[in-house]
Short mmCIF file of C-alpha atoms in Angstrom, two decimals:
data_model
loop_
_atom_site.label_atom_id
_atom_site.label_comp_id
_atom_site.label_asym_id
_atom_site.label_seq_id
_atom_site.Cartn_x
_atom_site.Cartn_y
_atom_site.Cartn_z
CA UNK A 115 -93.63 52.33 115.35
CA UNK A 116 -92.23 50.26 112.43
CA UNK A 117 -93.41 47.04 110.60
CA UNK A 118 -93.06 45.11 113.80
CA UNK A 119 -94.10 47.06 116.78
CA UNK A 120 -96.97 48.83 118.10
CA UNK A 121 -97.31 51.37 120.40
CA UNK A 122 -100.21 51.32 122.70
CA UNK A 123 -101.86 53.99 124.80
CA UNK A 124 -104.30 53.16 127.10
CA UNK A 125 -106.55 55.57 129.44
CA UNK A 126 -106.08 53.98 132.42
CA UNK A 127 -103.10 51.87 134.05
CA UNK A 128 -103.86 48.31 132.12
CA UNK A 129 -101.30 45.84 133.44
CA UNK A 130 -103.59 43.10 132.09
CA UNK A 131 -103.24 44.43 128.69
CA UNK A 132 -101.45 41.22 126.58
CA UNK A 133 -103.54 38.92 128.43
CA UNK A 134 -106.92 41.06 126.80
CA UNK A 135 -104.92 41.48 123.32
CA UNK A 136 -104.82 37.63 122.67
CA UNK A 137 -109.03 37.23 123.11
CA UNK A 138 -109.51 40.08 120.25
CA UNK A 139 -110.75 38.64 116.83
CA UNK A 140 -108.77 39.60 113.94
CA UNK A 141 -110.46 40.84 110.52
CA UNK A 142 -109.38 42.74 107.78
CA UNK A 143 -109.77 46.18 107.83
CA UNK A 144 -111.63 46.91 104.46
CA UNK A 145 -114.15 44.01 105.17
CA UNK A 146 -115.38 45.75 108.42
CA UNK A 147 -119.01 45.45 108.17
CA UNK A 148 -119.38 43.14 104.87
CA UNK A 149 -120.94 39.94 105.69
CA UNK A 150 -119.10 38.09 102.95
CA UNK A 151 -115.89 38.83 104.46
CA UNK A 152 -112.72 36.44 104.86
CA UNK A 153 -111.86 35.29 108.27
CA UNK A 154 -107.92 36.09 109.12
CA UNK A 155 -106.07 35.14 112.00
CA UNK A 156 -102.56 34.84 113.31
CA UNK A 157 -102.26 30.88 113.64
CA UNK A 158 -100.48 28.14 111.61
CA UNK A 159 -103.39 27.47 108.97
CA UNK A 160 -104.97 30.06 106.59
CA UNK A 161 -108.53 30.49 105.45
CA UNK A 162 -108.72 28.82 102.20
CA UNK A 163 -112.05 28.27 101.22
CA UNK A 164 -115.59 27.66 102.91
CA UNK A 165 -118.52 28.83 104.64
CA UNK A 166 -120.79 28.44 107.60
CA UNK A 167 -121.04 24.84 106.92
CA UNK A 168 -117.49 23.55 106.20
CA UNK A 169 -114.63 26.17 106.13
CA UNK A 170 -110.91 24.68 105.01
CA UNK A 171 -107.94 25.97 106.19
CA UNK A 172 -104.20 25.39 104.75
CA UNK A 173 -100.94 25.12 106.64
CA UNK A 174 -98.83 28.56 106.51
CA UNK A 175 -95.43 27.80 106.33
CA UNK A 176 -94.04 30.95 107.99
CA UNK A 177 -95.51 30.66 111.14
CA UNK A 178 -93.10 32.08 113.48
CA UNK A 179 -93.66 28.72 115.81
CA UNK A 180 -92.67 26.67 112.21
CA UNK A 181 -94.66 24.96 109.51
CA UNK A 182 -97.51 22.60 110.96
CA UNK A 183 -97.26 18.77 110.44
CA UNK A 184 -100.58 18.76 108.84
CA UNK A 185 -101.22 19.98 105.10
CA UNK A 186 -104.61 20.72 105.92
CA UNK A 187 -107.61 21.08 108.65
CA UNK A 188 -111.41 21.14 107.68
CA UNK A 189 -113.93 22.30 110.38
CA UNK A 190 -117.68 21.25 109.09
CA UNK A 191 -120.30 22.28 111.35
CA UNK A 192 -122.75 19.41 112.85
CA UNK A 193 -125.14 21.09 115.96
CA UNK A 194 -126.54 17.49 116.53
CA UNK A 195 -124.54 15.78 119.07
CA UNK A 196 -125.39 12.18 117.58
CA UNK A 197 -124.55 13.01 114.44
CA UNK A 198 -121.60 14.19 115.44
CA UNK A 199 -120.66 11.08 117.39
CA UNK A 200 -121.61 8.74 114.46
CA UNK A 201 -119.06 10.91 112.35
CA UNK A 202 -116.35 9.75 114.88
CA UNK A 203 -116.99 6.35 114.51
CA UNK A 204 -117.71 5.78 111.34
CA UNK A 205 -114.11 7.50 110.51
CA UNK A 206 -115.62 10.69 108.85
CA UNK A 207 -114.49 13.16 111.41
CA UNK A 208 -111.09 12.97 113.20
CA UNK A 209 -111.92 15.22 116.51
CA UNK A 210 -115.70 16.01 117.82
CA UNK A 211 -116.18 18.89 120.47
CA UNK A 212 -119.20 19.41 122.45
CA UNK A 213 -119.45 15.86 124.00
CA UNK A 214 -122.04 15.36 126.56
CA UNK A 215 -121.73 12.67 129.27
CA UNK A 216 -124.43 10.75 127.05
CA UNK A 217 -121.89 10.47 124.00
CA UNK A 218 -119.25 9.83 126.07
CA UNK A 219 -120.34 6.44 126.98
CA UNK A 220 -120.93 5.78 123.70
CA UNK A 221 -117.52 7.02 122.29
CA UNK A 222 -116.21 4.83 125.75
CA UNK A 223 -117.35 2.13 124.21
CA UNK A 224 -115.68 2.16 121.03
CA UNK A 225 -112.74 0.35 119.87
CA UNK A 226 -111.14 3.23 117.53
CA UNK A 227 -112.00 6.48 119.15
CA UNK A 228 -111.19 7.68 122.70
CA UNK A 229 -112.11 10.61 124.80
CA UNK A 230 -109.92 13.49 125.90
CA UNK A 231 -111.08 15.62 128.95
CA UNK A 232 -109.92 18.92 130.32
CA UNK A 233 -110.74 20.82 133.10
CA UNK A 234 -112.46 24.15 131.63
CA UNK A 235 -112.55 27.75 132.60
CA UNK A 236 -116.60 28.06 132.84
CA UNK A 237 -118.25 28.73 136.44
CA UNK A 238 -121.71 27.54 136.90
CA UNK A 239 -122.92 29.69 139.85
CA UNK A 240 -125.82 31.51 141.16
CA UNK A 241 -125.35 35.27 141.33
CA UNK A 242 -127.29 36.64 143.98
CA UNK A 243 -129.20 40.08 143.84
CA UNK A 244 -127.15 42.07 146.33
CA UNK A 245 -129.01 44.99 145.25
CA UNK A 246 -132.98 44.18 146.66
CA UNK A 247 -134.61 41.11 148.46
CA UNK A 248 -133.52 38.79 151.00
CA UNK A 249 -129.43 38.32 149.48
CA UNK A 250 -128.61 42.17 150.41
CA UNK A 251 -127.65 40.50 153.42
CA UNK A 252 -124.19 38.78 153.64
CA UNK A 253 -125.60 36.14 156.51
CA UNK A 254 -127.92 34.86 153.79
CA UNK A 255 -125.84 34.24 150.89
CA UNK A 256 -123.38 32.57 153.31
CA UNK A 257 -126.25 30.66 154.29
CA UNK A 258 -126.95 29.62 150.99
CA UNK A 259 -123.36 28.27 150.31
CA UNK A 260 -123.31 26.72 153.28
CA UNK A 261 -126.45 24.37 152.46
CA UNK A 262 -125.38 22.82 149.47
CA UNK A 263 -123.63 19.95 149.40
CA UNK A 264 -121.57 20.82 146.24
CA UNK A 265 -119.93 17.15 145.87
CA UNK A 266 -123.60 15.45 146.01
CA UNK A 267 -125.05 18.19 143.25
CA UNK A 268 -121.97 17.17 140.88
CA UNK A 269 -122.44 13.71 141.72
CA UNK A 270 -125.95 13.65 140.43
CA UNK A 271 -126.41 16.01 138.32
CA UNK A 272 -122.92 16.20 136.28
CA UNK A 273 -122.11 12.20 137.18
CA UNK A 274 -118.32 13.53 138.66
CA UNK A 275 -117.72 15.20 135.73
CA UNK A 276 -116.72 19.03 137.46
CA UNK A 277 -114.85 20.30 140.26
CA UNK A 278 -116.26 22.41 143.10
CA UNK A 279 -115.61 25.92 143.33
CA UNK A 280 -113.84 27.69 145.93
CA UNK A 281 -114.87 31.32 144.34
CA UNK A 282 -116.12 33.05 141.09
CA UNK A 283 -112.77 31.59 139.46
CA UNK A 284 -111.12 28.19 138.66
CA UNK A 285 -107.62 26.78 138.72
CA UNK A 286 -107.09 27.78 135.31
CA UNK A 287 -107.62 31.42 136.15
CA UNK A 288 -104.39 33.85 137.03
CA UNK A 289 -106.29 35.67 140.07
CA UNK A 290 -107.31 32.00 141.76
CA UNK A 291 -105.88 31.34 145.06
CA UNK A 292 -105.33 27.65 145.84
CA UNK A 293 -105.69 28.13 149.32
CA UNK A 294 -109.41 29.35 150.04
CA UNK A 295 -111.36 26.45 150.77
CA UNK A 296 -114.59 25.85 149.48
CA UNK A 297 -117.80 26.48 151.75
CA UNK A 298 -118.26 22.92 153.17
CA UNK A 299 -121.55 21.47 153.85
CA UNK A 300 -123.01 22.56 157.25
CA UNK A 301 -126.47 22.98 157.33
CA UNK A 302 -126.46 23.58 161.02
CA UNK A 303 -124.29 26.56 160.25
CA UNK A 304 -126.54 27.47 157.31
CA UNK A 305 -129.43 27.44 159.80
CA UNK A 306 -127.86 29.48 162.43
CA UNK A 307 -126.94 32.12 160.19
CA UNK A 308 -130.48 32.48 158.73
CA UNK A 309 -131.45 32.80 162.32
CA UNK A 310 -128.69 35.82 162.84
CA UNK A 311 -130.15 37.32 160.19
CA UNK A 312 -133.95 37.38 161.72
CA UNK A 313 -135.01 35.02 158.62
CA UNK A 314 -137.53 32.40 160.17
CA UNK A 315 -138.95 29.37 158.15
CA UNK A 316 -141.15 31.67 156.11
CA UNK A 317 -138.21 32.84 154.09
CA UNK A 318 -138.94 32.34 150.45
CA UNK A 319 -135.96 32.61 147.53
CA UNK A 320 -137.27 33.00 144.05
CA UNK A 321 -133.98 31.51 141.51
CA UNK A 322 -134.17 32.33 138.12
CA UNK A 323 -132.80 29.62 135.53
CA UNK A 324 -132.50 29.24 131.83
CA UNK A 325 -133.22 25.87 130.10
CA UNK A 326 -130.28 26.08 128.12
CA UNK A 327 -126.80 27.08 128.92
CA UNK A 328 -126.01 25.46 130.84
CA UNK A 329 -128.37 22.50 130.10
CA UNK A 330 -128.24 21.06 133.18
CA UNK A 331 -129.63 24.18 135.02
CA UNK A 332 -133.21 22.54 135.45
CA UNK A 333 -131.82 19.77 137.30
CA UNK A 334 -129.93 22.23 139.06
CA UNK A 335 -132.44 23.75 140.30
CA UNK A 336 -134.38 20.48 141.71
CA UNK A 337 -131.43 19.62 143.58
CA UNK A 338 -131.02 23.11 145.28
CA UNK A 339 -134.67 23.31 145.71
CA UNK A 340 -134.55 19.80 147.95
CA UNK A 341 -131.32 21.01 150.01
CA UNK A 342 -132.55 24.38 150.36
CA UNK A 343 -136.02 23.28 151.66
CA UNK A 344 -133.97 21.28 154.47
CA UNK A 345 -132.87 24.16 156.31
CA UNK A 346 -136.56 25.72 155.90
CA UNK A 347 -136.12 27.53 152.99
CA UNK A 348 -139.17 27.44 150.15
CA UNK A 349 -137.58 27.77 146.68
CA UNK A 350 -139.27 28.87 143.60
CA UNK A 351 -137.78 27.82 140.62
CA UNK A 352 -138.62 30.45 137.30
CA UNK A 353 -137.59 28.74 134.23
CA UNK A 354 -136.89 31.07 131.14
CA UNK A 355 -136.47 29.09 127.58
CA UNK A 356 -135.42 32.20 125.81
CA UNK A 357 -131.74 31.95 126.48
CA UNK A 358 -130.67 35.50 124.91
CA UNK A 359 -133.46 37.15 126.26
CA UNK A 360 -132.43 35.77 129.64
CA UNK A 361 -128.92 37.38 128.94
CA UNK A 362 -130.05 40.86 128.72
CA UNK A 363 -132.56 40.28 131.73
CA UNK A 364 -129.59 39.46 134.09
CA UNK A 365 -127.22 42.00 132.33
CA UNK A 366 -130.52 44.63 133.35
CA UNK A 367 -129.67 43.19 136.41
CA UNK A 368 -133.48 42.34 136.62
CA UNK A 369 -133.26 39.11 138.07
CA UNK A 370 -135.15 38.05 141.10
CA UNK A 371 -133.25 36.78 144.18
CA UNK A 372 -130.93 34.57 142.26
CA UNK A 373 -130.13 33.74 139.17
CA UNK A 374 -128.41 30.66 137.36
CA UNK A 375 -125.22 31.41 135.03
CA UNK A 376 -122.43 30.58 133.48
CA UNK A 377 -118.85 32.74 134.34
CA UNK A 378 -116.71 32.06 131.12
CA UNK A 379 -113.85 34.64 130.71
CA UNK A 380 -110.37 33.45 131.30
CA UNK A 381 -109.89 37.15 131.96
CA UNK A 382 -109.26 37.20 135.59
CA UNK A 383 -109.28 40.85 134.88
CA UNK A 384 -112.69 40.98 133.14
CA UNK A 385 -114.29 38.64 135.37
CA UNK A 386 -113.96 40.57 138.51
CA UNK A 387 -114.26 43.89 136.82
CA UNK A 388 -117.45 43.13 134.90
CA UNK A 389 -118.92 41.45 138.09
CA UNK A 390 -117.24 42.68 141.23
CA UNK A 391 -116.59 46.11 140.84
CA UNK A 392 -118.84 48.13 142.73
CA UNK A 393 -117.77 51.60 141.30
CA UNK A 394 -117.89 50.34 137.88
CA UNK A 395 -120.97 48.34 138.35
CA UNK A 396 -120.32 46.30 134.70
CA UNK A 397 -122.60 44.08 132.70
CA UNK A 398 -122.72 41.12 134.57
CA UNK A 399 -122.61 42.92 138.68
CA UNK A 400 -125.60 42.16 140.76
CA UNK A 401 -125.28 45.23 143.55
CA UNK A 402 -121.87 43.21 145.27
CA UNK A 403 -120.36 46.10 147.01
CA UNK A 404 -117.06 46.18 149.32
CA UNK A 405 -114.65 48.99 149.31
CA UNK A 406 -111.58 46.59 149.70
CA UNK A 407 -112.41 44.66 147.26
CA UNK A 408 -112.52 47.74 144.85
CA UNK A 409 -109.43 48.96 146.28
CA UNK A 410 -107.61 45.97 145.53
CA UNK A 411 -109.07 45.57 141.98
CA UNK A 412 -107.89 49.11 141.16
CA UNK A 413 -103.91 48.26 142.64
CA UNK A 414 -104.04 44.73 140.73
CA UNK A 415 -104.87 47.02 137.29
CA UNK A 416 -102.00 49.27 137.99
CA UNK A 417 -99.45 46.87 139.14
CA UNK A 418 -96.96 44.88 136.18
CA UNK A 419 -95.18 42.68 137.89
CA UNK A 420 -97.03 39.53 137.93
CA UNK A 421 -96.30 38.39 141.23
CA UNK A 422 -97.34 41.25 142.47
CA UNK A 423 -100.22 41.58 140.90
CA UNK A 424 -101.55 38.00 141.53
CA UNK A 425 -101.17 38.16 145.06
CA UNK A 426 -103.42 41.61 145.33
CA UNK A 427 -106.12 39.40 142.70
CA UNK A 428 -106.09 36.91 145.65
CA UNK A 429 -106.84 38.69 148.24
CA UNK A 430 -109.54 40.38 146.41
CA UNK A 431 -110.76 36.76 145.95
CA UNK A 432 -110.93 35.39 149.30
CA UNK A 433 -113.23 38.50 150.57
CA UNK A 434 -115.81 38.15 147.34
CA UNK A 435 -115.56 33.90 148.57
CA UNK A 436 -115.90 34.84 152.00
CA UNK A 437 -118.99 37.75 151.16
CA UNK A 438 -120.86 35.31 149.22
CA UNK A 439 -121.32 37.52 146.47
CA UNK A 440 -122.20 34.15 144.81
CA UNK A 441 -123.80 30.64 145.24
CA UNK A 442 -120.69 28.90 144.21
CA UNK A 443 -121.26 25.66 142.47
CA UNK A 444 -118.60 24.08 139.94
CA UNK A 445 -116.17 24.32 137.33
CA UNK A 446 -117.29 21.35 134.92
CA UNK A 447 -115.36 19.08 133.13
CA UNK A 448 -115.14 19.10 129.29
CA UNK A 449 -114.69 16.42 126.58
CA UNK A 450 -113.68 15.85 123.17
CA UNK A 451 -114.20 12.63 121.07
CA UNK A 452 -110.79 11.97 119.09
CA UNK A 453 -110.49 9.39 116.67
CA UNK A 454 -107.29 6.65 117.49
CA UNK A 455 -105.64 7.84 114.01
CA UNK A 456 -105.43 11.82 115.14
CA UNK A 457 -102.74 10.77 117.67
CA UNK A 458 -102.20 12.08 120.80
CA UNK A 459 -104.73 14.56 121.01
CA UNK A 460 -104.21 17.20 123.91
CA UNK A 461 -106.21 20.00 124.72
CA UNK A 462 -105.10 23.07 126.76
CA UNK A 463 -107.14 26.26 127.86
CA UNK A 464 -110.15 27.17 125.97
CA UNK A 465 -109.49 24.62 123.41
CA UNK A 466 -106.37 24.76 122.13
CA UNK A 467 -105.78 21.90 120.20
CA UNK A 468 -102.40 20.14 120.09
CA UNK A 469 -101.47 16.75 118.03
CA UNK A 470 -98.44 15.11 118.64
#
């Protein structure tokens, strides 16, 4: 419209639209395509110089939030964890991401560095094939939720570090609803509704997992395999090492009765769209199907006011809970090494970086 303001038309009521339009990367327009092509953005640093290794970026005075209080920010790439660490302490990096529970004791342990945890957006679940096999039925994948004890899985296999879900979304999510509980641990119920659904103790779940992504899938899998085979149930556990290839095997929607992933959008809009939405059956649904639930999708898309439009995301949220469309497992934590000279170090939703 003028130098300031663009008009957008969309196909379909969007009311979710500015939440989508701050996720979209930002390039220039004649460097479509080029691979040597500079990196833009809309922040309070510029790309200055740099490539996959190291990039640098300087402030930009005329952010509209102000000028930022540091000159400059360098972001070198390390993939090994305890390099990364070492970095920290030996005063060479400032801020580390990607700490594991193993380099947090050792960053725990140091004098001049600290760690800074947030609670993150990421569901580790197990979708369940609603299309074929034992989990088209709704008594089952209850079942399955109902014989885990979440708080012993996170225990062991995380060490405390996540929360247990109450649905395919966390706290930090717009469509959450604080008040669904999460299923509780009742194998007794879990029994009883295998036995409602004529499932005897020759009832065999095959779970598909990656080794990677999340890492701690394998043990994962050992712990639902022991809790599983309490209420009868013989688990098979297929590992797959090829963690793209995995991907596209569960976006085929090829996966055997269940499968384990990772939910990361902060998109309350995209998450139950891509994976809920029986009519629009996106990349990541496994055959989940109720009418309501679609219904109520569709009104939440249409609807702007925010209130409004919440409170029609959580209902749709306590049916897909209740329905099982999902083992639901835990939101985990994450950390950051930072070291005692960045100052106060605090770290919001997917990342975002603040120092006081």
């Amino acid at each position: 419209v003028d130098d300031h303001t663009v008009c957008l038309f969309t196909a379909e009521p969007m009311a979710d639209l500015l939440d989508l339009l701050v996720s979209l990367p930002i390039v220039p327009d004649h460097a479509l395509g080029e691979v040597a092509a500079k990196p833009v953005g809309s922040g309070p640093f510029r790309f200055a110089d740099g490539d996959e290794g190291c990039v640098e970026m300087r402030s930009f005075a005329q952010h509209w939030a102000g000028a930022p209080a540091l000159d400059r920010v360098f972001w070198r790439a390390q993939p090994d964890a305890e390099l990364r660490v070492a970095a920290l302490l030996k005063d060479e990096a400032d801020i580390i991401t990607g700490v594991g529970l193993e380099e947090k004791r050792a960053i725990d342990s140091a004098e001049h560095a600290t760690v800074v945890a947030r609670a993150s957006t990421m569901c580790i679940i197990l979708m369940c094939n609603a299309q074929r096999g034992v989990c088209t039925d709704r008594r089952v994948r209850q079942a399955l939720n109902y014989a885990l004890d979440v708080p012993a899985l996170i225990n062991s296999v995380k060490e405390g570090a996540a929360h247990p879900l109450n649905g395919p979304l966390t706290p930090q999510h717009f469509g959450y609803d604080p008040l669904t509980e999460p299923y509780p641990f009742d194998p007794h119920k879990a029994r009883a509704l295998l036995h409602d659904a004529g499932q005897g103790n020759d009832l065999e779940l095959i779970v598909d997992i990656p080794t990677t992504s999340p890492d701690e899938a394998v043990l994962i899998a050992q712990h639902v395999g022991q809790q599983y085979a309490d209420i009868g149930l013989k688990t098979t556990i297929k590992p797959f090492a090829d963690r793209p290839a995995y991907a596209q095997m569960v976006k085929a929607k090829q996966i055997d009765d269940a499968c384990c992933f990772d939910s990361s959008p902060l998109s309350t809009y995209r998450s139950l769209r891509e994976k809920f939405h029986s009519g629009i059956a996106g990349p990541w649904w496994q055959g989940y199907h109720n009418k309501k639930v679609n219904a109520l999708l569709e009104q939440a898309w249409a609807t702007v006011d925010d209130r409004q439009r919440q409170g029609l995301y959580r209902r749709a949220y306590r049916i897909i809970r209740d329905d099982a469309a999902w083992v639901y497992l835990y939101s985990p934590t994450y950390f950051w090494g930072a070291s005692l000279r960045a100052g106060d170090l605090r770290v919001g939703v997917d990342g975002l970086v603040r120092l006081a």
